XYZ file of N, CA and C in Angstrom:
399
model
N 0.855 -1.187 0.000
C 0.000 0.000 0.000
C 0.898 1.247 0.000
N 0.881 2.031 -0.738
C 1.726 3.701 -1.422
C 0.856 4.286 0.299
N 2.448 4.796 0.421
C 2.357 6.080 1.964
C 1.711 7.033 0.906
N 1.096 8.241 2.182
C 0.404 9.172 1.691
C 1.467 10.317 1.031
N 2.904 10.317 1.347
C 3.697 11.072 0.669
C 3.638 10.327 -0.584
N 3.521 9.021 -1.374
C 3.601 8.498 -2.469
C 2.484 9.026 -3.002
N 1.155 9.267 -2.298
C -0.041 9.351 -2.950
C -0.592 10.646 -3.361
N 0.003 11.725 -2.639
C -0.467 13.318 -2.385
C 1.039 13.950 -3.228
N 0.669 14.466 -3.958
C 1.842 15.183 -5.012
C 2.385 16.002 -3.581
N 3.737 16.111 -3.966
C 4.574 17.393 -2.569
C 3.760 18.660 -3.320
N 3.737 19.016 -4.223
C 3.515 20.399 -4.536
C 1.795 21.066 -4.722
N 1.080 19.752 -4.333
C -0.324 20.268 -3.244
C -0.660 19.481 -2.301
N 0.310 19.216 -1.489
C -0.062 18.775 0.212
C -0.065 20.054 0.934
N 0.268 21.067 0.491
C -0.220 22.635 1.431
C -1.977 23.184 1.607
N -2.271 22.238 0.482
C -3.541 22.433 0.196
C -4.275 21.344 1.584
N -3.802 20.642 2.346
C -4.285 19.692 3.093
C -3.952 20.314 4.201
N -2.705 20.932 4.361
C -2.160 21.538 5.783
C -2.961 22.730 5.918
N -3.171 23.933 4.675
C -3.995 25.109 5.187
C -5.205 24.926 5.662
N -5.852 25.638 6.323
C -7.138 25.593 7.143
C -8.353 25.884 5.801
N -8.127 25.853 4.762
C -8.927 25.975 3.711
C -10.526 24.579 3.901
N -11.333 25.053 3.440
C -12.923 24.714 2.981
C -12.579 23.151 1.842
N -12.777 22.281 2.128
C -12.951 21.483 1.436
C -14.708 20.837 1.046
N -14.932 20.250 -0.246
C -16.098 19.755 -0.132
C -15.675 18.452 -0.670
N -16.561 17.528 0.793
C -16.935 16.164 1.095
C -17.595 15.500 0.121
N -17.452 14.353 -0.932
C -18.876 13.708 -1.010
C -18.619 12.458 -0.802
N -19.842 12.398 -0.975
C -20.194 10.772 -0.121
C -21.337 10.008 -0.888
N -21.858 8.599 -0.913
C -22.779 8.601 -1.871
C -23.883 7.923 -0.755
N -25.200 8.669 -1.289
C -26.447 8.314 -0.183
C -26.745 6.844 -0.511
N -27.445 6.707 0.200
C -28.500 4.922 -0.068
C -28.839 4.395 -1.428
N -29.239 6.086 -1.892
C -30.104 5.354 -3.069
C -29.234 5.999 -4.116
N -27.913 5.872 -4.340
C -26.886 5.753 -4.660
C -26.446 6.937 -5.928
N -26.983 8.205 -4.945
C -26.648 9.343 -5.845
C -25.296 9.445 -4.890
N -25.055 11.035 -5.188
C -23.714 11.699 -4.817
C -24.495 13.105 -3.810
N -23.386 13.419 -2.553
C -23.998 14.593 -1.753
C -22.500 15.123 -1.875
N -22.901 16.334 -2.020
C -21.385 16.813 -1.571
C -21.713 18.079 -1.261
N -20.439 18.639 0.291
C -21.019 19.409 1.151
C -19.490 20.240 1.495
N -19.234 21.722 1.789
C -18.487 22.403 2.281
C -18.159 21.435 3.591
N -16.825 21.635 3.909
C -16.613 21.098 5.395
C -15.534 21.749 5.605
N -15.175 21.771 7.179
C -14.073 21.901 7.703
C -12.996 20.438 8.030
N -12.058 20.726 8.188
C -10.877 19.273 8.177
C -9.792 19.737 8.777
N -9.567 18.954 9.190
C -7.617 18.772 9.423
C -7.200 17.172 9.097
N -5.776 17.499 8.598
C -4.936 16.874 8.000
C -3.607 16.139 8.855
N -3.680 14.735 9.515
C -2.902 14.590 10.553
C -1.333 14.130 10.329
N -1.601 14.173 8.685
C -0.100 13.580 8.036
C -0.584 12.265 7.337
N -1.271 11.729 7.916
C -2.095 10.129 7.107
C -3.357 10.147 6.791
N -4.784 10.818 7.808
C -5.902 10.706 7.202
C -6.305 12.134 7.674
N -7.263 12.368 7.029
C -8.398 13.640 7.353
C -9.220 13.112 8.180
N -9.392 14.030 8.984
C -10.504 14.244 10.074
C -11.482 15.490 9.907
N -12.514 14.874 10.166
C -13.989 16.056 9.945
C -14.592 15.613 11.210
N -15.535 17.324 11.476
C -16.774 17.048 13.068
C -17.873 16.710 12.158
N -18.747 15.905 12.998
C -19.739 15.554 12.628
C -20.895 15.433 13.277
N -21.865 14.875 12.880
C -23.331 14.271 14.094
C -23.769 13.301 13.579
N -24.302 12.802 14.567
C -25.118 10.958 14.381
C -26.298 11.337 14.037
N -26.463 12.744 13.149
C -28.142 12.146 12.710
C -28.061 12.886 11.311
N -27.036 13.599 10.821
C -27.098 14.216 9.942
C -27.039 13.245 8.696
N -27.499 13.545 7.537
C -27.308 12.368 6.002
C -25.949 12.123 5.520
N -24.969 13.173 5.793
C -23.602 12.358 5.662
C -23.213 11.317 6.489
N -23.504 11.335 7.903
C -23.126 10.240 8.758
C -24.074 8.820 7.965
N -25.109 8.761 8.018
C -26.021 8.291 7.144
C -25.425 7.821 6.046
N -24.947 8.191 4.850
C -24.218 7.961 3.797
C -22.987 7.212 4.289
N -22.145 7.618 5.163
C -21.046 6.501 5.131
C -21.179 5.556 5.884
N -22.379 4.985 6.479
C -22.642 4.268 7.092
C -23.296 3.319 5.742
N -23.761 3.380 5.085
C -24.310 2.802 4.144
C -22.947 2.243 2.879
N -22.200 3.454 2.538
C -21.032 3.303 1.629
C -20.228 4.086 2.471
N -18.768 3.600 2.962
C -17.917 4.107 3.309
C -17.346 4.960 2.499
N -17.691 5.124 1.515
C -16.547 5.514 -0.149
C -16.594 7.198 0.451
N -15.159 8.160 0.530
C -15.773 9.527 0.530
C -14.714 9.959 -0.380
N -14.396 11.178 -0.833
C -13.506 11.822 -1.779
C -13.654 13.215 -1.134
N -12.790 14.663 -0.755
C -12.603 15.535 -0.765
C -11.680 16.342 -1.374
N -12.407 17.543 -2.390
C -11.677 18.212 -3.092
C -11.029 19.503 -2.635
N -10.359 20.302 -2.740
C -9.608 21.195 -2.223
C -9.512 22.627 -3.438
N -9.865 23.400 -3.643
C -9.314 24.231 -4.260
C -8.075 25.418 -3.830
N -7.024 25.722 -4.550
C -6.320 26.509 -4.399
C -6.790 27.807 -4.072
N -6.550 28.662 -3.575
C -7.241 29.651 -3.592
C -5.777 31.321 -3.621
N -4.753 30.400 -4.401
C -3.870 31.145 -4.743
C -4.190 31.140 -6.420
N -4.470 29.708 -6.936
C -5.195 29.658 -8.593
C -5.838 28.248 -8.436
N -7.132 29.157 -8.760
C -8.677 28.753 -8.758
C -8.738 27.449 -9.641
N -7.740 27.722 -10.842
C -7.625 26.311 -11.799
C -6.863 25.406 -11.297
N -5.640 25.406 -9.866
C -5.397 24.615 -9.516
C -6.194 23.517 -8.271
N -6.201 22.344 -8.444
C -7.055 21.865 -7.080
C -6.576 20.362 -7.006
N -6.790 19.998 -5.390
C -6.033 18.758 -4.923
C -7.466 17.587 -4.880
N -7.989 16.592 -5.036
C -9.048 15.412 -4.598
C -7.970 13.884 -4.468
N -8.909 13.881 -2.745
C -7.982 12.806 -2.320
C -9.381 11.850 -2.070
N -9.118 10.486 -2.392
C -10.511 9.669 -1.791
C -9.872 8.570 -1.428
N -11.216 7.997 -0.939
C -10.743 7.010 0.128
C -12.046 6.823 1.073
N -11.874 5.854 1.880
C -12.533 5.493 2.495
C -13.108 5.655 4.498
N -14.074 5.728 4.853
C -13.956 5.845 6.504
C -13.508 4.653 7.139
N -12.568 4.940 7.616
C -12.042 4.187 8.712
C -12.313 4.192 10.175
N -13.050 5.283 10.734
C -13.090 5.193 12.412
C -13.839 6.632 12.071
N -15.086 6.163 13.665
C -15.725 6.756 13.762
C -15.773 7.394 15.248
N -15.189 8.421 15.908
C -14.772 8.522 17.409
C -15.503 9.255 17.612
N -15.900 9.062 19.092
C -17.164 9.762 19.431
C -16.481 11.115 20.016
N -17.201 12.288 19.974
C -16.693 13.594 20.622
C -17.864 14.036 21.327
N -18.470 13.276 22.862
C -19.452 13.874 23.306
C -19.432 15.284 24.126
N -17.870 15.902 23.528
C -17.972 17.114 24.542
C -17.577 18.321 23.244
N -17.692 17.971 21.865
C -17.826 18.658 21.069
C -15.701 19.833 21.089
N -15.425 19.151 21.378
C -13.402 19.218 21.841
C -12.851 19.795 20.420
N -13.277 18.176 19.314
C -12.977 18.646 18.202
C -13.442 19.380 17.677
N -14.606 19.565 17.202
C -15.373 20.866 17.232
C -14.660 22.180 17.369
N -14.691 22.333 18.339
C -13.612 23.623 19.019
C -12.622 24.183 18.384
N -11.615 22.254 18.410
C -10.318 22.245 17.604
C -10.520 23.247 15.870
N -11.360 22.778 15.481
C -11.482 23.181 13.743
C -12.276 24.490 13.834
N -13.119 24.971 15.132
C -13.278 26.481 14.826
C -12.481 27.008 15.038
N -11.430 27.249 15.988
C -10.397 27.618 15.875
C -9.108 27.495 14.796
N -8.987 26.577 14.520
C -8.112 26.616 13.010
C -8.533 27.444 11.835
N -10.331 27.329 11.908
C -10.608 27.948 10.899
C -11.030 29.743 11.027
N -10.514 29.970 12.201
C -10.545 31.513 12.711
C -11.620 31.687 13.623
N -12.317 31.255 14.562
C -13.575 31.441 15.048
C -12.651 31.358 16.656
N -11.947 32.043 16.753
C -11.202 31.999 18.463
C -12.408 32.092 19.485
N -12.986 30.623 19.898
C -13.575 30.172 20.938
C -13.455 28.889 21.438
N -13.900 28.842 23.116
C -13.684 27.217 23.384
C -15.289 27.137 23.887
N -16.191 27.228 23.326
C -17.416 27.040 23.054
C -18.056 25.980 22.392
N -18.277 24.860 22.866
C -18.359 23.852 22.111
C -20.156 24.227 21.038
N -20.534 23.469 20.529
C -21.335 23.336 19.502
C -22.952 23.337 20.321
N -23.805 23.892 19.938
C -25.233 22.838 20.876
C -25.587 21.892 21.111
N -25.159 21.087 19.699
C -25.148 19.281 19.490
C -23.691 18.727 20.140
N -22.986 18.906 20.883
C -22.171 18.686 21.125
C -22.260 17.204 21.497
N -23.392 16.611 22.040
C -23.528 15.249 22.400
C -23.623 14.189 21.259
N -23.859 14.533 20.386
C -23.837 14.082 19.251
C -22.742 14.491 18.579
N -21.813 14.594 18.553
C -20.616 14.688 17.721
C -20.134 13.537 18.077
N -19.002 13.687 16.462
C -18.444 12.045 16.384
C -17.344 13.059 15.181
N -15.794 12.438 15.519
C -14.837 12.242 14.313
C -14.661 11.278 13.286
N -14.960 11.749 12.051
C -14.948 11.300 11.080
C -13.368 11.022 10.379
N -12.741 9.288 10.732
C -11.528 9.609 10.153
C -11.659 8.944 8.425
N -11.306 9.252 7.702
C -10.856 9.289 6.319
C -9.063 8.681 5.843
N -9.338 7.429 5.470
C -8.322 7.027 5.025
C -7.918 7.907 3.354
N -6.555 8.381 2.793
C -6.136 8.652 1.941
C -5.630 7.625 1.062
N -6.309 7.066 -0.095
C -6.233 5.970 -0.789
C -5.433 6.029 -2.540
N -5.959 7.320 -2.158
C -5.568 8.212 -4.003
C -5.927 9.316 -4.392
N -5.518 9.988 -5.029
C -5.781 11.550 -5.451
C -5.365 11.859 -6.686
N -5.982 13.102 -7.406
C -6.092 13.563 -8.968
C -5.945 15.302 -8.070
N -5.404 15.802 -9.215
C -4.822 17.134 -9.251
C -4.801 17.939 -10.309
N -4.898 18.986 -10.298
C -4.621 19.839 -12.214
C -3.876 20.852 -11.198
């Protein structure tokens, strides 16, 4: 199995480290495609996203693990990173921690967890392969 340095070009893995907007998809039950803005971090091997146990993405990879997230540059708009792959682990966050973690990365300086906070869960994402322009 190719490490994620084999799999992620060096010259857009910055695109995984910046705190940038990625969109998720995932495929529902009845075997269309959803795809949704998210927040992420990048731990060196898989992506991690916050989530909830009742929303239709949790729903969707519970049904098909399959997810893909694309990345756009936002230095050039024609450049962009998509890595897919599959869920691997589903960790529960009943105090909404991670949460926190990714508003803060993504500029929202608070330790205020979420309302649903009892319902949060980390979404980890194995990196399997990726396409680039």
């Amino acid at each position: 199995m190719p490490t994620v340095d084999e799999i992620v070009p060096a010259d857009h893995r910055r695109l995984l480290e910046l705190p940038l907007y990625g969109h998720l998809g995932t495929i529902r039950p009845d075997d269309t495609a959803q795809v949704t803005p998210m927040w992420f971090e990048f731990d060196g091997e898989t992506i991690r996203f916050t989530h909830t146990k009742h929303r239709q993405k949790y729903r969707n990879l519970q049904h098909n693990p399959s997810m893909a997230l694309s990345i756009i540059d936002p230095e050039n708009v024609f450049r962009y990173l998509e890595v897919a792959g599959t869920l691997l682990e589903v960790i529960p966050d009943p105090e909404g921690a991670f949460y926190v973690r990714l508003q803060n990365r993504y500029g929202n300086a608070s330790t205020t967890p979420p309302p649903d906070k009892a319902d949060r869960v980390i979404l980890v994402m194995s990196i399997e392969r990726s396409t680039k322009q």
